[in-house]
Amino acid sequence: MVKSPVDTEVIYEGIPASPGIAIAPVHVIARGFTAPDVYEIEESEVEGEQKRFREAIEITKKQLRELQARLEDLSGENESGIFEAHVMMLEDRAVVERVAQAIAKRQQNAEYAFYAVMQNFLEAMRRIPDPFLRERTADIEDVAQRVLRNFAPESEPRHQGPEDRHILVAYDLAPSDTASMNRRHVMGFATEQGSVNSHTAIVARAFGIPAVVGLEGAVIDVVTLSPAILDGYAGKLILHPTRETLERYLNLSDAKAKVRTSLEAMRGAATDTTDGRAITVSANIEIVDELPLVKRSGAKGIGLYRTEFFLLNGEEMPDENGQAEVYSKIVREMAPHQVIIRTLDAGGDKVPVEPLTDPEPNPFLGWRGIRVSLDRPAMFREQIRAVLRASAAGKVAIMFPMVSGLSEVWRAKEMIRHSMDDLNKEGIPFDPDMPVGVMIEVPAAALCADLLAPEVDFFSIGTNDLIQYTVAADRVNPHVADLYRPTHPAVIRLIRRTIDAANDNGIWTGICGEMAGDIRLTPLLIGLGVEELSVGPQQVPRVGQAIRSLSFAECAAMADDALRNTRSQAILDLSMEIARKRYGELLD
Ligand code: PEP
Ligand code: MG
C-alpha cells in the first residue's frame, strides 16, 4: 500500500448499506470529469511534476487564447469574453499554488494532484446555496478537463488507475454504476449520498459488494491511494488503519467466511419452521448476470424480477422477442421453481422509460410503475406478451408494481386477456393459468387489500416503498433516514391487514422489499403470517437458516404483542429477542 504523509487512523461513520469487509486503497471519483491515473512519485520527482503541471497550464492558456481570437473574428468581443474568464481561472494563484503543494505533500503525479484540487474546489462550489455560483461549475469542469488533456504523457507510464483493486469513494452512484462495476477491481464503495433502500444499495447487496452510504464530506476529505478498510456491517470507512485495526478486521473477515461456509452446507434444504410451517425463500434479481448467484444460493424461485433494469445505461426496453428470449432463459434455468416477473417499474429513483419534457417535482409520487405501463399500452402489451410466451417454458407469474387501486388491476388484467386471445389466434403457446399478482407498496393498496384480493392470485408486499409512502419519508434521502422505520406500528399494521385480506380470499402473501432479507425481522414477518420471503441472492442462505431455527407459534404470539405495541424500537426489540435466542450466531 502507498505511503502517506498522514498516517493517523481516521474513521468516517456512515450508514451500512451492503455487508462485507473490503481492505484496499481508496479511489475518489469526482462528479463532472474523468479521473486520470494516479501513482506515487519519489521526493526527487516533485519538481519535475510541478513543471509538467505548469506546462499543461501554459498549453491550455494558449489554446484558450486562440479560441478567443477565433471567436472574436466571428462574433465580436462580447461573446469571446467567456474565454478570458477561463484564462483568468488558470492564472488564479490560489489554484496554481495549491496544486504545486499537493504534488509535494501527497507525492502523487501532477495530473492527479490537479484533478484532486479541482475536485475539492468544485465540490465546495456545488455545496454553495447560490444557484449562480453552482451553475459556474460546468465552466470550471470544462477548463479542468482541457488541462488534464494537455499533460505531456510520462516517458515511462506508471499505472495505478482505477483498474487496480480499490475501494471506490464517490458523491453518489446510480444503480447502473453499481451493476456495471468491475467486481475484480472494486472491492467496495462508499458514497456521500444514498440510503439503505436505494436501488444502488440493493444492487450492491445482490452482488455482495460491501457498501457504506451517507458518508458526509468523504469526497472532499479523502485522499486517493490512502490505505483503507470499508466495514459494510457497521457502516465505516477507516483510513490509514493501525496494525491492530487491520488485524481485527482480518479476523472478522475470517469469522464471516466461516459462517458463510457453514450456511452453504445447508443450501437447498427445506425452509420450514421447527413446528412445520413451510416458508418459500426466493430471490430478487435485477439483471440476468445475477442468475448464477441465485442458483448457487439455493433460492426456491425468483420472487421479484425487476424488469426496469433493462433500461440501465440509457438503453431501450427490448422488443417483445428480445424480452421473451431473456424471460424464457431465466424461467428454464430456474425450473422447476417459479419466476415472478414484475412489469416495468420505471420512475422514482430508477430511470424513466422516456425523457420527460418537464422534470417531475415529486418523482416518487409521479409517473411510476403501472401508471406508465397503462399510459403506454403498446409497450405494456409487448411486455405482457413476452411474459406469456415465457410461461410456455416453465412456471411464470406476472406482477404489477405501484398499484394504488382496483381500476388499475382491472385494466391490466384486461390487457392480459386481450394478449392471451391474440396469442391463441396466432397459435403461440402460453400458460392460460399464469398467476397474476400485485405488489402491495402503496398504503391505499394495503388498506384496500380486501378489494384487491378477489382479483388476483397473490400479494407481494414491497416494503421499500410501503414504508416510504406510509411514513412519508423518501427512501433515498439520508436526511429522513431516521424516520424510515420498517417496524413503525403503521407499517406492521398494514402488513397484517394485507395478510388477513389474502387469507380471507385464499391467496398467499410474500414480501419482496429489503425488510425480507433483514434477519432481525424474520421472526416478526413469519409471525405476521407471510408465506414467502424474496431476498437478494446473498441473503438467501441466511434467511433460510433463520426460518429453520424459528417456531411459528412463538413468532405468531410475539407478532400479536408487536401489533399492540406503540413504538418502532420496542417492536424491533421483540423480534430481535427471538432472533438472538434462536440464531444469534447469524446476526451481524
Ligand atoms: C419495494 O418497493 O419494496 C420493492 C420490492 O420494489 P422496488 O424496490 O423495486 O421499488
Ligand atoms: Mg417498490
Coordinates of C-alpha atoms and ligand atoms in Angstrom, one line a residue:
M1 CA 0.0 0.0 0.0
V2 CA 1.0 3.5 -0.6
K3 CA 3.0 5.6 2.0
S4 CA 1.3 8.8 3.0
P5 CA 2.2 11.8 5.0
V6 CA -1.0 11.4 7.0
D7 CA -0.7 8.2 8.9
T8 CA -3.1 8.5 11.8
E9 CA -6.2 6.4 11.7
V10 CA -9.3 8.3 10.6
I11 CA -12.8 6.8 10.9
Y12 CA -15.8 8.0 8.9
E13 CA -19.1 6.9 10.1
G14 CA -22.0 6.3 7.6
I15 CA -24.9 4.0 7.1
P16 CA -24.2 0.3 6.4
A17 CA -25.7 -0.5 3.0
S18 CA -24.2 -3.8 2.0
P19 CA -22.4 -6.2 4.4
G20 CA -18.8 -7.2 4.0
I21 CA -15.3 -6.1 4.6
A22 CA -13.0 -4.6 2.0
I23 CA -9.3 -3.8 2.5
A24 CA -7.7 -1.8 -0.2
P25 CA -6.5 1.7 -1.1
V26 CA -9.3 4.2 -1.8
H27 CA -10.1 5.9 -5.2
V28 CA -12.1 9.0 -5.1
I29 CA -14.1 9.8 -8.2
A30 CA -15.3 13.3 -8.8
R31 CA -18.6 14.4 -10.3
G32 CA -18.3 16.1 -13.7
F33 CA -15.0 14.8 -15.0
T34 CA -12.9 11.7 -15.7
A35 CA -10.2 10.7 -13.2
P36 CA -6.7 10.4 -14.6
D37 CA -4.4 7.6 -13.4
V38 CA -2.8 8.1 -10.0
Y39 CA 0.6 6.9 -8.9
E40 CA 3.2 7.7 -6.3
I41 CA 6.3 9.7 -7.1
E42 CA 9.6 10.0 -5.3
E43 CA 10.7 13.1 -3.4
S44 CA 13.2 13.7 -6.2
E45 CA 10.5 13.8 -8.8
V46 CA 8.4 16.5 -7.2
E47 CA 10.0 19.4 -9.1
G48 CA 9.7 17.7 -12.4
E49 CA 5.9 17.0 -11.8
Q50 CA 5.4 20.6 -10.8
K51 CA 7.0 21.6 -14.1
R52 CA 4.7 19.3 -16.0
F53 CA 1.7 20.9 -14.3
R54 CA 2.9 24.5 -15.2
E55 CA 3.4 23.4 -18.8
A56 CA -0.1 21.9 -19.1
I57 CA -1.5 25.2 -17.8
E58 CA 0.5 27.2 -20.3
I59 CA -0.6 25.0 -23.2
T60 CA -4.2 25.3 -22.1
K61 CA -4.0 29.1 -21.8
K62 CA -2.5 29.3 -25.3
Q63 CA -5.4 27.2 -26.7
L64 CA -8.0 29.3 -24.9
R65 CA -6.4 32.5 -26.3
E66 CA -6.5 31.0 -29.8
L67 CA -10.2 30.1 -29.4
Q68 CA -10.9 33.5 -28.1
A69 CA -9.3 35.2 -31.1
R70 CA -11.2 32.9 -33.5
L71 CA -14.5 33.7 -31.8
E72 CA -13.7 37.4 -31.8
D73 CA -13.3 37.3 -35.6
L74 CA -16.6 35.5 -35.9
S75 CA -18.8 37.3 -33.5
G76 CA -17.2 40.3 -31.9
E77 CA -15.8 40.9 -28.5
N78 CA -18.8 40.3 -26.3
E79 CA -19.0 36.6 -26.9
S80 CA -15.3 35.9 -26.6
G81 CA -15.2 37.4 -23.0
I82 CA -16.0 34.0 -21.7
F83 CA -12.6 32.6 -22.7
E84 CA -10.9 35.5 -20.9
A85 CA -12.6 34.4 -17.7
H86 CA -11.4 30.8 -18.3
V87 CA -7.8 32.0 -18.8
M88 CA -8.1 34.1 -15.6
M89 CA -9.2 31.0 -13.8
L90 CA -5.9 29.2 -14.8
E91 CA -3.9 32.2 -13.6
D92 CA -5.6 32.1 -10.2
R93 CA -2.7 31.8 -7.8
A94 CA -4.7 30.0 -5.1
V95 CA -5.4 27.1 -7.5
V96 CA -1.9 27.1 -9.0
E97 CA -0.2 27.1 -5.6
R98 CA -2.5 24.5 -4.2
V99 CA -1.7 22.1 -7.0
A100 CA 2.1 22.6 -6.6
Q101 CA 1.7 22.0 -2.8
A102 CA -0.5 18.9 -3.4
I103 CA 2.2 17.3 -5.6
A104 CA 4.8 17.8 -2.9
K105 CA 2.6 16.9 0.0
R106 CA 0.9 13.8 -1.4
Q107 CA 3.7 12.8 -3.6
Q108 CA 1.3 11.9 -6.4
N109 CA 1.6 12.6 -10.1
A110 CA 0.9 16.1 -11.3
E111 CA -2.3 15.4 -13.3
Y112 CA -3.8 13.6 -10.3
A113 CA -2.9 16.4 -7.9
F114 CA -4.5 18.8 -10.3
Y115 CA -7.6 16.7 -10.5
A116 CA -7.9 16.3 -6.8
V117 CA -7.5 20.0 -6.1
M118 CA -10.1 20.9 -8.8
Q119 CA -12.4 18.2 -7.5
N120 CA -12.3 19.7 -4.0
F121 CA -12.8 23.2 -5.3
L122 CA -15.8 22.1 -7.5
E123 CA -17.4 20.1 -4.7
A124 CA -17.1 23.1 -2.4
M125 CA -18.8 25.2 -5.1
R126 CA -21.6 22.7 -5.6
R127 CA -22.5 22.9 -2.0
I128 CA -22.9 26.6 -2.0
P129 CA -26.6 27.5 -2.0
D130 CA -26.2 30.3 -4.6
P131 CA -27.6 28.9 -7.9
F132 CA -25.4 31.3 -10.0
L133 CA -22.2 30.0 -8.5
R134 CA -23.4 26.5 -8.7
E135 CA -24.0 26.9 -12.4
R136 CA -20.5 28.1 -13.0
T137 CA -19.1 24.7 -12.0
A138 CA -19.8 23.4 -15.5
D139 CA -17.4 26.0 -17.0
I140 CA -14.7 25.1 -14.5
E141 CA -15.1 21.4 -15.2
D142 CA -14.7 22.2 -18.9
V143 CA -11.4 24.0 -18.4
A144 CA -10.1 21.5 -15.9
Q145 CA -10.8 18.7 -18.4
R146 CA -8.9 20.6 -21.0
V147 CA -5.9 21.0 -18.7
L148 CA -6.0 17.2 -18.0
R149 CA -5.8 16.5 -21.7
N150 CA -2.8 18.8 -22.0
F151 CA -0.5 17.0 -19.6
A152 CA 2.5 15.6 -21.5
P153 CA 2.5 11.9 -21.1
E154 CA 5.1 10.5 -18.8
S155 CA 8.1 8.9 -20.5
E156 CA 7.6 5.8 -18.5
P157 CA 4.0 5.2 -17.8
R158 CA 3.4 4.0 -14.2
H159 CA -0.1 2.8 -13.9
Q160 CA -2.2 2.9 -10.9
G161 CA -5.6 3.5 -12.2
P162 CA -9.0 2.5 -11.0
E163 CA -8.3 -0.8 -12.7
D164 CA -6.3 -1.8 -9.6
R165 CA -8.1 -3.3 -6.6
H166 CA -9.7 -0.4 -4.7
I167 CA -12.5 1.0 -2.6
L168 CA -14.4 3.5 -4.6
V169 CA -15.5 6.8 -2.9
A170 CA -18.0 8.9 -4.8
Y171 CA -20.5 11.6 -4.1
D172 CA -23.3 9.3 -5.4
L173 CA -23.7 6.3 -7.7
A174 CA -26.6 5.3 -9.9
P175 CA -27.9 1.7 -9.8
S176 CA -26.4 1.3 -13.3
D177 CA -22.9 2.3 -12.0
T178 CA -23.2 -0.4 -9.3
A179 CA -24.5 -3.1 -11.7
S180 CA -21.7 -2.4 -14.2
M181 CA -18.9 -2.3 -11.6
N182 CA -15.9 -4.4 -12.3
R183 CA -16.0 -6.6 -9.3
R184 CA -12.4 -7.7 -9.7
H185 CA -11.3 -4.1 -9.1
V186 CA -14.0 -2.6 -6.9
M187 CA -13.7 -4.2 -3.5
G188 CA -16.4 -2.0 -2.0
F189 CA -17.7 1.5 -2.2
A190 CA -18.6 4.5 -0.1
T191 CA -20.9 7.4 -1.1
E192 CA -21.9 10.6 0.5
Q193 CA -25.5 10.3 -0.7
G194 CA -27.8 7.3 -0.9
S195 CA -29.6 5.2 1.6
V196 CA -30.0 1.5 2.5
N197 CA -33.1 1.1 0.3
S198 CA -31.9 2.9 -2.8
H199 CA -31.5 0.7 -5.8
T200 CA -27.8 1.3 -5.7
A201 CA -27.6 -0.4 -2.3
I202 CA -30.0 -3.2 -3.4
V203 CA -27.7 -4.0 -6.4
A204 CA -24.6 -3.8 -4.2
R205 CA -26.1 -6.4 -1.8
A206 CA -27.2 -8.6 -4.7
F207 CA -23.6 -8.8 -5.9
G208 CA -22.1 -8.9 -2.5
I209 CA -20.2 -5.7 -2.8
P210 CA -19.6 -4.2 0.6
A211 CA -21.0 -0.6 0.7
V212 CA -21.4 2.3 3.1
V213 CA -23.6 5.3 2.2
G214 CA -24.3 8.7 3.8
L215 CA -20.6 9.5 4.5
E216 CA -20.7 13.2 4.6
G217 CA -17.7 15.1 3.4
A218 CA -15.8 12.0 2.2
V219 CA -15.3 13.2 -1.3
I220 CA -13.7 16.4 -0.2
D221 CA -11.6 14.9 2.6
V222 CA -10.4 11.6 1.4
V223 CA -7.1 11.3 -0.4
T224 CA -6.9 8.8 -3.2
L225 CA -4.5 5.9 -2.6
S226 CA -4.8 6.1 1.2
P227 CA -4.9 2.6 2.6
A228 CA -8.4 1.9 4.0
I229 CA -10.9 -0.6 5.4
L230 CA -14.5 -0.5 4.4
D231 CA -16.8 -2.0 7.0
G232 CA -20.1 -2.7 5.4
Y233 CA -21.5 -4.2 8.6
A234 CA -21.0 -1.2 10.8
G235 CA -21.1 1.5 8.1
K236 CA -17.5 2.7 8.5
L237 CA -14.7 3.8 6.3
I238 CA -11.4 3.6 8.1
L239 CA -8.4 5.4 6.5
H240 CA -4.8 4.6 7.5
P241 CA -5.9 1.8 9.8
T242 CA -3.5 0.9 12.6
R243 CA -2.0 -2.5 12.7
E244 CA -4.4 -3.5 15.5
T245 CA -7.4 -2.4 13.5
L246 CA -6.2 -4.2 10.4
E247 CA -5.7 -7.4 12.4
R248 CA -9.2 -7.1 14.0
Y249 CA -10.7 -6.8 10.5
L250 CA -8.8 -9.7 9.1
N251 CA -10.1 -11.8 11.9
L252 CA -13.6 -10.6 11.4
S253 CA -13.4 -11.3 7.7
D254 CA -12.3 -14.9 8.6
A255 CA -15.1 -15.4 11.0
K256 CA -17.7 -14.2 8.5
A257 CA -16.2 -16.5 5.8
K258 CA -16.7 -19.5 8.2
V259 CA -20.4 -18.7 8.8
R260 CA -20.8 -18.4 5.0
T261 CA -19.3 -21.8 4.5
S262 CA -21.5 -23.4 7.2
L263 CA -24.6 -21.8 5.6
E264 CA -23.6 -23.1 2.2
A265 CA -23.7 -26.6 3.5
M266 CA -27.4 -26.2 4.1
R267 CA -28.1 -24.7 0.7
G268 CA -31.2 -26.0 -0.9
A269 CA -32.6 -27.6 2.3
A270 CA -36.3 -27.1 3.1
T271 CA -37.1 -23.9 4.9
D272 CA -39.8 -25.0 7.3
T273 CA -40.1 -23.6 10.8
T274 CA -39.4 -26.1 13.6
D275 CA -43.2 -26.6 14.0
G276 CA -43.7 -27.3 10.3
R277 CA -44.9 -24.1 8.6
A278 CA -43.4 -24.1 5.1
I279 CA -42.0 -20.7 4.0
T280 CA -40.6 -20.2 0.5
V281 CA -37.3 -18.3 0.3
S282 CA -36.9 -16.9 -3.2
A283 CA -34.6 -14.4 -4.7
N284 CA -34.9 -10.9 -6.2
I285 CA -33.0 -10.2 -9.4
E286 CA -32.4 -7.1 -11.5
I287 CA -30.2 -8.4 -14.3
V288 CA -29.6 -11.8 -15.9
D289 CA -25.9 -11.7 -14.6
E290 CA -27.3 -12.4 -11.2
L291 CA -28.7 -15.8 -12.2
P292 CA -25.6 -17.8 -11.3
L293 CA -25.6 -16.2 -7.9
V294 CA -29.3 -17.1 -7.5
K295 CA -28.7 -20.7 -8.5
R296 CA -25.8 -21.0 -6.1
S297 CA -27.9 -19.5 -3.3
G298 CA -30.4 -22.4 -3.2
A299 CA -33.3 -20.0 -3.7
K300 CA -36.6 -21.7 -4.5
G301 CA -37.5 -19.4 -7.3
I302 CA -37.5 -15.8 -8.2
G303 CA -39.9 -13.7 -6.2
L304 CA -39.2 -10.4 -7.9
Y305 CA -37.6 -9.8 -11.2
R306 CA -37.1 -6.0 -11.6
T307 CA -37.5 -5.7 -15.4
E308 CA -36.9 -2.0 -15.4
F309 CA -33.2 -2.8 -15.1
F310 CA -33.4 -3.3 -18.9
L311 CA -33.2 0.5 -19.1
L312 CA -29.8 0.6 -17.5
N313 CA -27.2 2.9 -19.1
G314 CA -29.8 4.7 -21.1
E315 CA -30.8 1.6 -23.1
E316 CA -34.2 1.0 -24.5
M317 CA -36.6 -1.7 -23.5
P318 CA -36.0 -4.7 -25.8
D319 CA -38.9 -5.6 -28.1
E320 CA -41.3 -8.5 -27.5
N321 CA -38.9 -11.1 -29.0
G322 CA -35.9 -9.7 -27.1
Q323 CA -37.8 -9.8 -23.8
A324 CA -39.3 -13.2 -24.4
E325 CA -35.9 -14.6 -25.0
V326 CA -34.5 -13.3 -21.7
Y327 CA -37.5 -14.2 -19.7
S328 CA -37.6 -17.8 -21.2
K329 CA -33.9 -18.3 -20.4
I330 CA -34.4 -17.3 -16.7
V331 CA -37.5 -19.5 -16.5
R332 CA -35.7 -22.5 -18.0
E333 CA -32.7 -22.0 -15.7
M334 CA -34.9 -21.7 -12.6
A335 CA -37.1 -24.7 -13.3
P336 CA -38.9 -26.3 -11.6
H337 CA -39.3 -23.2 -9.5
Q338 CA -41.5 -20.2 -10.2
V339 CA -40.3 -16.9 -11.6
I340 CA -42.3 -13.8 -10.8
I341 CA -41.8 -11.2 -13.5
R342 CA -42.7 -7.7 -12.4
T343 CA -43.8 -5.4 -15.2
L344 CA -41.8 -2.3 -15.7
D345 CA -41.4 -0.1 -12.7
A346 CA -39.6 3.0 -14.1
G347 CA -39.5 6.3 -12.3
G348 CA -38.8 7.1 -8.7
D349 CA -35.1 6.6 -8.1
K350 CA -35.0 4.4 -11.2
V351 CA -34.5 5.6 -14.8
P352 CA -37.5 7.0 -16.6
V353 CA -38.8 5.0 -19.5
E354 CA -38.6 8.0 -21.8
P355 CA -37.2 11.5 -21.4
L356 CA -39.7 13.7 -19.7
T357 CA -40.3 17.2 -21.1
D358 CA -40.5 18.7 -17.6
P359 CA -38.8 17.1 -14.7
E360 CA -41.3 15.9 -12.2
P361 CA -41.4 17.8 -8.9
N362 CA -42.1 14.6 -7.0
P363 CA -40.9 11.6 -9.0
F364 CA -41.9 9.1 -6.2
L365 CA -45.4 10.4 -6.3
G366 CA -45.4 10.7 -10.1
W367 CA -45.3 8.7 -13.3
R368 CA -44.1 5.4 -12.0
G369 CA -44.8 1.7 -12.3
I370 CA -48.2 0.6 -13.6
R371 CA -49.2 4.2 -14.3
V372 CA -46.5 4.4 -17.0
S373 CA -47.4 1.0 -18.4
L374 CA -51.2 1.8 -18.6
D375 CA -50.3 5.1 -20.4
R376 CA -48.1 3.3 -22.9
P377 CA -50.4 0.4 -24.0
A378 CA -48.2 -0.7 -26.9
M379 CA -45.2 -1.1 -24.7
F380 CA -47.2 -2.7 -22.0
R381 CA -48.7 -5.2 -24.4
E382 CA -45.3 -6.2 -25.7
Q383 CA -44.1 -6.9 -22.2
I384 CA -47.3 -8.9 -21.3
R385 CA -47.0 -11.0 -24.5
A386 CA -43.3 -11.6 -23.7
V387 CA -44.1 -12.8 -20.2
L388 CA -46.9 -15.0 -21.5
R389 CA -44.6 -16.5 -24.1
A390 CA -42.1 -17.3 -21.4
S391 CA -44.8 -19.1 -19.4
A392 CA -44.7 -21.8 -22.0
A393 CA -41.1 -22.6 -20.9
G394 CA -41.9 -23.2 -17.2
K395 CA -43.6 -21.7 -14.1
V396 CA -44.1 -18.0 -14.5
A397 CA -46.2 -15.4 -12.7
I398 CA -46.8 -11.8 -13.6
M399 CA -46.9 -9.0 -11.0
F400 CA -47.8 -5.3 -11.2
P401 CA -45.9 -2.5 -9.3
M402 CA -47.2 0.7 -7.7
V403 CA -50.9 -0.4 -7.8
S404 CA -53.0 2.1 -5.9
G405 CA -56.5 0.9 -6.7
L406 CA -58.8 -1.6 -8.2
S407 CA -59.3 0.0 -11.6
E408 CA -55.6 -0.3 -12.4
V409 CA -55.8 -4.1 -11.8
W410 CA -58.9 -4.4 -13.9
R411 CA -57.3 -2.6 -16.8
A412 CA -54.0 -4.6 -16.5
K413 CA -56.0 -7.9 -16.4
E414 CA -58.0 -6.8 -19.4
M415 CA -54.7 -6.3 -21.3
I416 CA -53.6 -9.8 -20.3
R417 CA -56.9 -11.3 -21.6
H418 CA -56.5 -9.5 -24.9
S419 CA -52.9 -10.7 -25.2
M420 CA -54.0 -14.2 -24.5
D421 CA -56.7 -14.0 -27.2
D422 CA -54.1 -12.7 -29.7
L423 CA -51.6 -15.4 -28.8
N424 CA -54.2 -18.0 -29.2
K425 CA -55.2 -16.8 -32.6
E426 CA -51.5 -16.7 -33.6
G427 CA -51.0 -20.3 -32.3
I428 CA -48.3 -19.2 -29.9
P429 CA -48.2 -21.3 -26.7
F430 CA -48.5 -19.9 -23.2
D431 CA -49.8 -20.9 -19.7
P432 CA -53.5 -19.9 -19.6
D433 CA -53.5 -20.2 -15.8
M434 CA -50.5 -18.0 -15.3
P435 CA -50.9 -16.5 -11.8
V436 CA -51.4 -12.7 -11.6
G437 CA -50.2 -10.8 -8.6
V438 CA -50.0 -7.2 -7.3
M439 CA -47.4 -5.5 -5.3
I440 CA -48.7 -4.0 -2.1
E441 CA -46.5 -1.0 -1.8
V442 CA -48.8 2.0 -1.7
P443 CA -50.8 2.4 1.6
A444 CA -54.0 2.7 -0.5
A445 CA -53.4 -0.8 -1.8
A446 CA -52.8 -2.2 1.7
L447 CA -55.9 -0.5 3.0
C448 CA -58.0 -1.9 0.1
A449 CA -56.3 -5.3 0.1
D450 CA -59.7 -6.9 0.8
L451 CA -60.9 -5.4 -2.5
L452 CA -57.9 -6.4 -4.5
A453 CA -57.5 -9.9 -3.1
P454 CA -60.5 -11.4 -5.0
E455 CA -59.0 -10.1 -8.3
V456 CA -55.5 -11.7 -8.0
D457 CA -53.6 -14.9 -7.2
F458 CA -51.1 -13.5 -4.7
F459 CA -49.8 -10.4 -3.0
S460 CA -46.2 -9.4 -2.7
I461 CA -45.5 -6.6 -0.2
G462 CA -42.9 -4.1 -1.4
T463 CA -41.9 -2.8 1.9
N464 CA -39.3 -0.4 0.5
D465 CA -42.0 1.7 -1.0
L466 CA -44.7 0.8 1.5
I467 CA -42.6 2.3 4.3
Q468 CA -41.7 5.4 2.4
Y469 CA -45.2 6.2 1.4
T470 CA -46.7 5.3 4.9
V471 CA -44.4 7.4 6.9
A472 CA -43.8 10.0 4.1
A473 CA -40.0 9.6 4.3
D474 CA -38.2 9.3 0.9
R475 CA -36.4 6.0 0.8
V476 CA -33.2 7.5 -0.7
N477 CA -33.0 10.7 1.3
P478 CA -30.4 10.4 4.1
H479 CA -31.9 13.5 5.9
V480 CA -35.0 11.5 6.8
A481 CA -33.4 8.1 7.1
D482 CA -34.2 8.2 10.8
L483 CA -37.9 8.3 10.1
Y484 CA -37.8 5.4 7.7
R485 CA -38.6 2.6 10.2
P486 CA -39.6 -0.8 9.0
T487 CA -41.1 -1.6 12.4
H488 CA -43.2 1.5 12.6
P489 CA -46.6 0.4 14.0
A490 CA -48.4 1.8 10.9
V491 CA -46.2 -0.4 8.7
I492 CA -46.8 -3.7 10.6
R493 CA -50.5 -3.0 10.8
L494 CA -50.6 -2.6 7.1
I495 CA -48.7 -5.8 6.6
R496 CA -51.1 -7.7 8.9
R497 CA -54.1 -6.2 7.2
T498 CA -52.8 -7.3 3.8
I499 CA -52.2 -10.8 5.0
D500 CA -55.6 -11.1 6.7
A501 CA -57.3 -10.0 3.4
A502 CA -55.2 -12.5 1.5
N503 CA -56.1 -15.3 3.9
D504 CA -59.8 -14.5 3.7
N505 CA -59.6 -14.9 0.0
G506 CA -57.4 -18.0 -0.1
I507 CA -54.4 -16.3 -1.7
W508 CA -50.8 -16.2 -0.4
T509 CA -48.7 -13.2 0.6
G510 CA -45.0 -12.7 0.3
I511 CA -42.6 -9.9 1.0
C512 CA -40.0 -8.8 -1.6
G513 CA -38.8 -5.5 -0.1
E514 CA -35.5 -5.3 1.7
M515 CA -37.2 -6.0 5.0
A516 CA -37.5 -9.6 3.9
G517 CA -33.7 -10.1 3.9
D518 CA -33.1 -8.5 7.3
I519 CA -32.9 -11.5 9.7
R520 CA -33.5 -9.3 12.7
L521 CA -37.1 -9.1 11.4
T522 CA -37.6 -12.7 10.3
P523 CA -39.5 -13.7 13.5
L524 CA -41.8 -10.7 13.1
L525 CA -42.6 -11.3 9.4
I526 CA -43.1 -15.1 9.9
G527 CA -45.3 -14.3 13.0
L528 CA -47.4 -11.8 11.0
G529 CA -48.1 -14.7 8.6
V530 CA -46.1 -14.2 5.4
E531 CA -45.6 -17.3 3.3
E532 CA -42.8 -16.2 1.1
L533 CA -39.7 -14.1 1.6
S534 CA -37.9 -12.9 -1.6
V535 CA -34.5 -11.5 -0.9
G536 CA -31.2 -10.6 -2.5
P537 CA -29.3 -13.7 -3.6
Q538 CA -26.6 -13.2 -1.0
Q539 CA -29.2 -13.2 1.8
V540 CA -31.0 -16.4 0.7
P541 CA -28.9 -19.0 2.8
R542 CA -29.0 -16.8 5.9
V543 CA -32.8 -16.2 5.8
G544 CA -33.3 -19.9 5.1
Q545 CA -31.3 -20.9 8.2
A546 CA -33.1 -18.3 10.3
I547 CA -36.5 -19.7 9.3
R548 CA -35.3 -23.3 10.1
S549 CA -34.5 -22.1 13.6
L550 CA -37.8 -20.5 14.4
S551 CA -41.1 -21.8 15.8
F552 CA -44.1 -20.3 14.0
A553 CA -46.2 -20.5 17.2
E554 CA -43.6 -18.5 19.2
C555 CA -43.3 -15.9 16.3
A556 CA -47.1 -15.6 16.0
A557 CA -47.5 -14.9 19.7
M558 CA -44.7 -12.3 19.5
A559 CA -46.3 -10.6 16.4
D560 CA -49.6 -10.3 18.3
D561 CA -47.7 -8.5 21.1
A562 CA -45.9 -6.3 18.5
L563 CA -49.2 -5.2 17.0
R564 CA -50.3 -4.0 20.4
N565 CA -47.1 -2.1 20.8
T566 CA -46.8 1.6 20.3
R567 CA -43.1 2.1 19.4
S568 CA -41.0 1.1 16.5
Q569 CA -37.9 0.3 18.6
A570 CA -39.9 -1.8 21.1
I571 CA -41.3 -3.8 18.1
L572 CA -37.8 -4.3 16.7
D573 CA -36.6 -5.4 20.2
L574 CA -39.4 -8.0 20.4
S575 CA -38.3 -9.5 17.1
M576 CA -34.6 -9.2 17.9
E577 CA -35.1 -11.1 21.2
I578 CA -36.3 -14.2 19.4
A579 CA -33.7 -13.8 16.6
R580 CA -30.9 -13.6 19.2
K581 CA -32.2 -16.6 21.1
R582 CA -32.7 -18.8 18.0
Y583 CA -29.8 -17.8 15.8
G584 CA -27.6 -15.2 17.5
E585 CA -24.6 -16.5 15.6
L586 CA -26.1 -15.4 12.2
L587 CA -26.7 -11.8 13.2
D588 CA -24.0 -9.3 12.1
Ligands
PEP1 C1 -40.3 -2.4 -2.8 O1 -40.8 -1.3 -3.0 O2 -40.2 -2.9 -1.7 C2 -39.9 -3.3 -4.0 C3 -39.5 -4.5 -3.8 O3 -39.8 -2.7 -5.2 P1 -38.6 -1.7 -5.6 O4 -37.6 -1.7 -4.5 O5 -38.1 -2.2 -6.9 O6 -39.3 -0.4 -5.7
MG2 MG -41.3 -0.7 -5.0

